[in-house]
Amino acid sequence: MSHQIRLAAAEDYARIMEIWESAVKATHDFLSEEDFHHFKEVIPRDYLPNLEVYLITENGEAQGFASVAEGNLEMLFIHNDMRGKGYGKKLYQFMKEETGLTKVDVNEQNPQAIGFYEKMGFKVIGRSEKDGSGKDYPLIHMSL
């Protein structure tokens, strides 16, 4: 796998959102249409410019992205066409080495993600009824 990991720039946002959309449609079927459009709007506007986002690329094309803030893995998404090929694990391991992350919040309704982080060594330490933006999507708090 001739992948590379690099920091994202503003010109990568369109591809990041393509990755996000493909991953979310495959794994977050619990998201309402309204909330899907809300996040699609706010992520490139309010989140990405304020985060250090890393891309995992294959032959120069981004296939996944991740970001960590204050030890919390804020986002890790792999394009649906590339799932199951080890990109998530490679990107996670890079982020862990690079940032020393220790925590992640996962949507309770996304059991695949919970399973992934358990494999990476995370344990469940708590739960919230609402997500970070106050919406009714319960979060599972996990820690290494």
PDB file of C-alpha atoms in Angstrom:
ATOM      1  CA  MET A   1       0.000   0.000   0.000  1.00  0.00           C
ATOM      2  CA  SER A   2       1.786   3.128  -1.225  1.00  0.00           C
ATOM      3  CA  HIS A   3      -0.137   5.460   1.008  1.00  0.00           C
ATOM      4  CA  GLN A   4       1.043   8.811   2.278  1.00  0.00           C
ATOM      5  CA  ILE A   5      -0.250  10.946   5.116  1.00  0.00           C
ATOM      6  CA  ARG A   6      -0.129  14.724   4.917  1.00  0.00           C
ATOM      7  CA  LEU A   7      -1.755  17.816   6.366  1.00  0.00           C
ATOM      8  CA  ALA A   8      -4.859  19.017   4.535  1.00  0.00           C
ATOM      9  CA  ALA A   9      -5.176  22.485   3.042  1.00  0.00           C
ATOM     10  CA  ALA A  10      -8.248  24.510   2.065  1.00  0.00           C
ATOM     11  CA  GLU A  11      -8.133  23.129  -1.488  1.00  0.00           C
ATOM     12  CA  ASP A  12      -8.652  19.628  -0.039  1.00  0.00           C
ATOM     13  CA  TYR A  13     -11.988  20.484   1.587  1.00  0.00           C
ATOM     14  CA  ALA A  14     -14.111  19.442  -1.390  1.00  0.00           C
ATOM     15  CA  ARG A  15     -12.530  15.964  -1.416  1.00  0.00           C
ATOM     16  CA  ILE A  16     -12.746  15.765   2.393  1.00  0.00           C
ATOM     17  CA  MET A  17     -16.472  16.391   2.160  1.00  0.00           C
ATOM     18  CA  GLU A  18     -16.825  13.710  -0.550  1.00  0.00           C
ATOM     19  CA  ILE A  19     -15.108  11.256   1.798  1.00  0.00           C
ATOM     20  CA  TRP A  20     -17.264  12.413   4.707  1.00  0.00           C
ATOM     21  CA  GLU A  21     -20.465  12.048   2.701  1.00  0.00           C
ATOM     22  CA  SER A  22     -19.636   8.559   1.425  1.00  0.00           C
ATOM     23  CA  ALA A  23     -18.627   7.359   4.901  1.00  0.00           C
ATOM     24  CA  VAL A  24     -21.609   8.909   6.649  1.00  0.00           C
ATOM     25  CA  LYS A  25     -24.097   7.508   4.140  1.00  0.00           C
ATOM     26  CA  ALA A  26     -22.608   4.045   4.708  1.00  0.00           C
ATOM     27  CA  THR A  27     -22.310   4.107   8.510  1.00  0.00           C
ATOM     28  CA  HIS A  28     -24.587   6.835   9.911  1.00  0.00           C
ATOM     29  CA  ASP A  29     -27.973   5.814   8.539  1.00  0.00           C
ATOM     30  CA  PHE A  30     -29.487   7.176  11.768  1.00  0.00           C
ATOM     31  CA  LEU A  31     -28.688  10.795  10.781  1.00  0.00           C
ATOM     32  CA  SER A  32     -31.756  12.743   9.717  1.00  0.00           C
ATOM     33  CA  GLU A  33     -31.659  14.379   6.289  1.00  0.00           C
ATOM     34  CA  GLU A  34     -31.818  17.774   7.963  1.00  0.00           C
ATOM     35  CA  ASP A  35     -28.859  17.062  10.238  1.00  0.00           C
ATOM     36  CA  PHE A  36     -26.892  15.545   7.364  1.00  0.00           C
ATOM     37  CA  HIS A  37     -27.244  18.845   5.445  1.00  0.00           C
ATOM     38  CA  HIS A  38     -26.475  20.849   8.591  1.00  0.00           C
ATOM     39  CA  PHE A  39     -23.183  19.019   9.150  1.00  0.00           C
ATOM     40  CA  LYS A  40     -22.335  19.178   5.445  1.00  0.00           C
ATOM     41  CA  GLU A  41     -22.562  22.953   5.730  1.00  0.00           C
ATOM     42  CA  VAL A  42     -20.821  23.539   9.059  1.00  0.00           C
ATOM     43  CA  ILE A  43     -17.918  21.076   8.749  1.00  0.00           C
ATOM     44  CA  PRO A  44     -16.050  22.923   5.959  1.00  0.00           C
ATOM     45  CA  ARG A  45     -17.079  26.323   7.291  1.00  0.00           C
ATOM     46  CA  ASP A  46     -16.624  26.036  11.059  1.00  0.00           C
ATOM     47  CA  TYR A  47     -14.652  22.868  11.786  1.00  0.00           C
ATOM     48  CA  LEU A  48     -12.020  22.188   9.143  1.00  0.00           C
ATOM     49  CA  PRO A  49     -10.401  25.651   9.140  1.00  0.00           C
ATOM     50  CA  ASN A  50      -9.892  25.414  12.913  1.00  0.00           C
ATOM     51  CA  LEU A  51      -8.501  21.890  13.025  1.00  0.00           C
ATOM     52  CA  GLU A  52      -5.296  20.193  11.926  1.00  0.00           C
ATOM     53  CA  VAL A  53      -6.677  17.677   9.481  1.00  0.00           C
ATOM     54  CA  TYR A  54      -4.543  14.845   8.137  1.00  0.00           C
ATOM     55  CA  LEU A  55      -5.283  13.038   4.881  1.00  0.00           C
ATOM     56  CA  ILE A  56      -4.335   9.509   3.968  1.00  0.00           C
ATOM     57  CA  THR A  57      -3.742   9.408   0.222  1.00  0.00           C
ATOM     58  CA  GLU A  58      -3.290   6.606  -2.284  1.00  0.00           C
ATOM     59  CA  ASN A  59      -1.615   7.568  -5.578  1.00  0.00           C
ATOM     60  CA  GLY A  60      -2.092  11.209  -4.619  1.00  0.00           C
ATOM     61  CA  GLU A  61      -5.833  10.965  -4.000  1.00  0.00           C
ATOM     62  CA  ALA A  62      -7.175  11.420  -0.461  1.00  0.00           C
ATOM     63  CA  GLN A  63      -9.078   8.336   0.759  1.00  0.00           C
ATOM     64  CA  GLY A  64      -9.573   9.306   4.376  1.00  0.00           C
ATOM     65  CA  PHE A  65      -9.059  12.061   6.905  1.00  0.00           C
ATOM     66  CA  ALA A  66      -8.694  12.495  10.636  1.00  0.00           C
ATOM     67  CA  SER A  67      -8.269  15.231  13.192  1.00  0.00           C
ATOM     68  CA  VAL A  68      -7.361  15.391  16.879  1.00  0.00           C
ATOM     69  CA  ALA A  69      -7.989  18.272  19.283  1.00  0.00           C
ATOM     70  CA  GLU A  70      -6.814  18.265  22.903  1.00  0.00           C
ATOM     71  CA  GLY A  71      -6.181  14.531  22.912  1.00  0.00           C
ATOM     72  CA  ASN A  72      -9.614  13.742  21.495  1.00  0.00           C
ATOM     73  CA  LEU A  73      -9.952  12.090  18.093  1.00  0.00           C
ATOM     74  CA  GLU A  74     -12.519  14.465  16.623  1.00  0.00           C
ATOM     75  CA  MET A  75     -12.925  12.784  13.249  1.00  0.00           C
ATOM     76  CA  LEU A  76     -11.734   9.728  11.402  1.00  0.00           C
ATOM     77  CA  PHE A  77     -13.492   8.951   8.133  1.00  0.00           C
ATOM     78  CA  ILE A  78     -12.491   6.641   5.285  1.00  0.00           C
ATOM     79  CA  HIS A  79     -14.142   6.768   1.857  1.00  0.00           C
ATOM     80  CA  ASN A  80     -16.698   3.978   1.663  1.00  0.00           C
ATOM     81  CA  ASP A  81     -15.046   2.521  -1.472  1.00  0.00           C
ATOM     82  CA  MET A  82     -11.860   2.042   0.556  1.00  0.00           C
ATOM     83  CA  ARG A  83     -13.290   0.581   3.743  1.00  0.00           C
ATOM     84  CA  GLY A  84     -11.827  -2.644   5.064  1.00  0.00           C
ATOM     85  CA  LYS A  85      -8.432  -2.115   3.439  1.00  0.00           C
ATOM     86  CA  GLY A  86      -6.533  -1.012   6.522  1.00  0.00           C
ATOM     87  CA  TYR A  87      -6.595   2.740   5.863  1.00  0.00           C
ATOM     88  CA  GLY A  88      -8.479   3.501   9.058  1.00  0.00           C
ATOM     89  CA  LYS A  89      -5.985   1.576  11.134  1.00  0.00           C
ATOM     90  CA  LYS A  90      -2.984   3.182   9.400  1.00  0.00           C
ATOM     91  CA  LEU A  91      -4.423   6.660   9.793  1.00  0.00           C
ATOM     92  CA  TYR A  92      -5.383   5.998  13.424  1.00  0.00           C
ATOM     93  CA  GLN A  93      -1.891   4.721  14.262  1.00  0.00           C
ATOM     94  CA  PHE A  94      -0.316   7.774  12.632  1.00  0.00           C
ATOM     95  CA  MET A  95      -2.621  10.122  14.560  1.00  0.00           C
ATOM     96  CA  LYS A  96      -1.862   8.351  17.823  1.00  0.00           C
ATOM     97  CA  GLU A  97       1.898   8.686  17.310  1.00  0.00           C
ATOM     98  CA  GLU A  98       1.637  12.244  16.034  1.00  0.00           C
ATOM     99  CA  THR A  99      -0.776  13.646  18.638  1.00  0.00           C
ATOM    100  CA  GLY A 100      -0.789  11.309  21.638  1.00  0.00           C
ATOM    101  CA  LEU A 101      -4.576  11.069  21.503  1.00  0.00           C
ATOM    102  CA  THR A 102      -6.283   9.198  24.348  1.00  0.00           C
ATOM    103  CA  LYS A 103     -10.032   9.685  23.817  1.00  0.00           C
ATOM    104  CA  VAL A 104     -12.745   9.346  21.231  1.00  0.00           C
ATOM    105  CA  ASP A 105     -16.509   9.914  21.221  1.00  0.00           C
ATOM    106  CA  VAL A 106     -18.473   7.542  19.008  1.00  0.00           C
ATOM    107  CA  ASN A 107     -22.119   7.628  17.977  1.00  0.00           C
ATOM    108  CA  GLU A 108     -23.868   4.867  19.896  1.00  0.00           C
ATOM    109  CA  GLN A 109     -25.808   4.093  16.691  1.00  0.00           C
ATOM    110  CA  ASN A 110     -22.566   3.312  14.827  1.00  0.00           C
ATOM    111  CA  PRO A 111     -21.598  -0.098  16.266  1.00  0.00           C
ATOM    112  CA  GLN A 112     -18.955  -0.675  13.562  1.00  0.00           C
ATOM    113  CA  ALA A 113     -17.011   2.320  14.810  1.00  0.00           C
ATOM    114  CA  ILE A 114     -17.308   1.212  18.436  1.00  0.00           C
ATOM    115  CA  GLY A 115     -15.940  -2.198  17.389  1.00  0.00           C
ATOM    116  CA  PHE A 116     -13.068  -0.575  15.499  1.00  0.00           C
ATOM    117  CA  TYR A 117     -11.976   1.490  18.493  1.00  0.00           C
ATOM    118  CA  GLU A 118     -12.299  -1.495  20.839  1.00  0.00           C
ATOM    119  CA  LYS A 119      -9.878  -3.335  18.525  1.00  0.00           C
ATOM    120  CA  MET A 120      -7.546  -0.333  18.771  1.00  0.00           C
ATOM    121  CA  GLY A 121      -7.544  -0.741  22.560  1.00  0.00           C
ATOM    122  CA  PHE A 122     -10.206   1.747  23.682  1.00  0.00           C
ATOM    123  CA  LYS A 123     -12.565   1.076  26.583  1.00  0.00           C
ATOM    124  CA  VAL A 124     -15.995   2.594  27.101  1.00  0.00           C
ATOM    125  CA  ILE A 125     -15.879   5.112  29.955  1.00  0.00           C
ATOM    126  CA  GLY A 126     -19.230   6.879  29.663  1.00  0.00           C
ATOM    127  CA  ARG A 127     -22.214   7.915  27.624  1.00  0.00           C
ATOM    128  CA  SER A 128     -24.054  11.140  26.774  1.00  0.00           C
ATOM    129  CA  GLU A 129     -27.650  11.423  25.587  1.00  0.00           C
ATOM    130  CA  LYS A 130     -26.772  14.132  23.065  1.00  0.00           C
ATOM    131  CA  ASP A 131     -23.892  14.737  20.695  1.00  0.00           C
ATOM    132  CA  GLY A 132     -21.410  17.620  20.836  1.00  0.00           C
ATOM    133  CA  SER A 133     -23.775  19.977  19.028  1.00  0.00           C
ATOM    134  CA  GLY A 134     -26.685  19.177  21.344  1.00  0.00           C
ATOM    135  CA  LYS A 135     -28.508  16.883  18.918  1.00  0.00           C
ATOM    136  CA  ASP A 136     -30.281  13.719  20.046  1.00  0.00           C
ATOM    137  CA  TYR A 137     -27.599  11.258  18.943  1.00  0.00           C
ATOM    138  CA  PRO A 138     -26.214   9.458  21.990  1.00  0.00           C
ATOM    139  CA  LEU A 139     -22.423   9.359  22.259  1.00  0.00           C
ATOM    140  CA  ILE A 140     -20.259   6.650  23.744  1.00  0.00           C
ATOM    141  CA  HIS A 141     -17.131   8.091  25.376  1.00  0.00           C
ATOM    142  CA  MET A 142     -14.089   5.864  24.967  1.00  0.00           C
ATOM    143  CA  SER A 143     -10.583   6.116  26.312  1.00  0.00           C
ATOM    144  CA  LEU A 144      -7.294   4.241  25.937  1.00  0.00           C
TER     145      LEU A 144
END
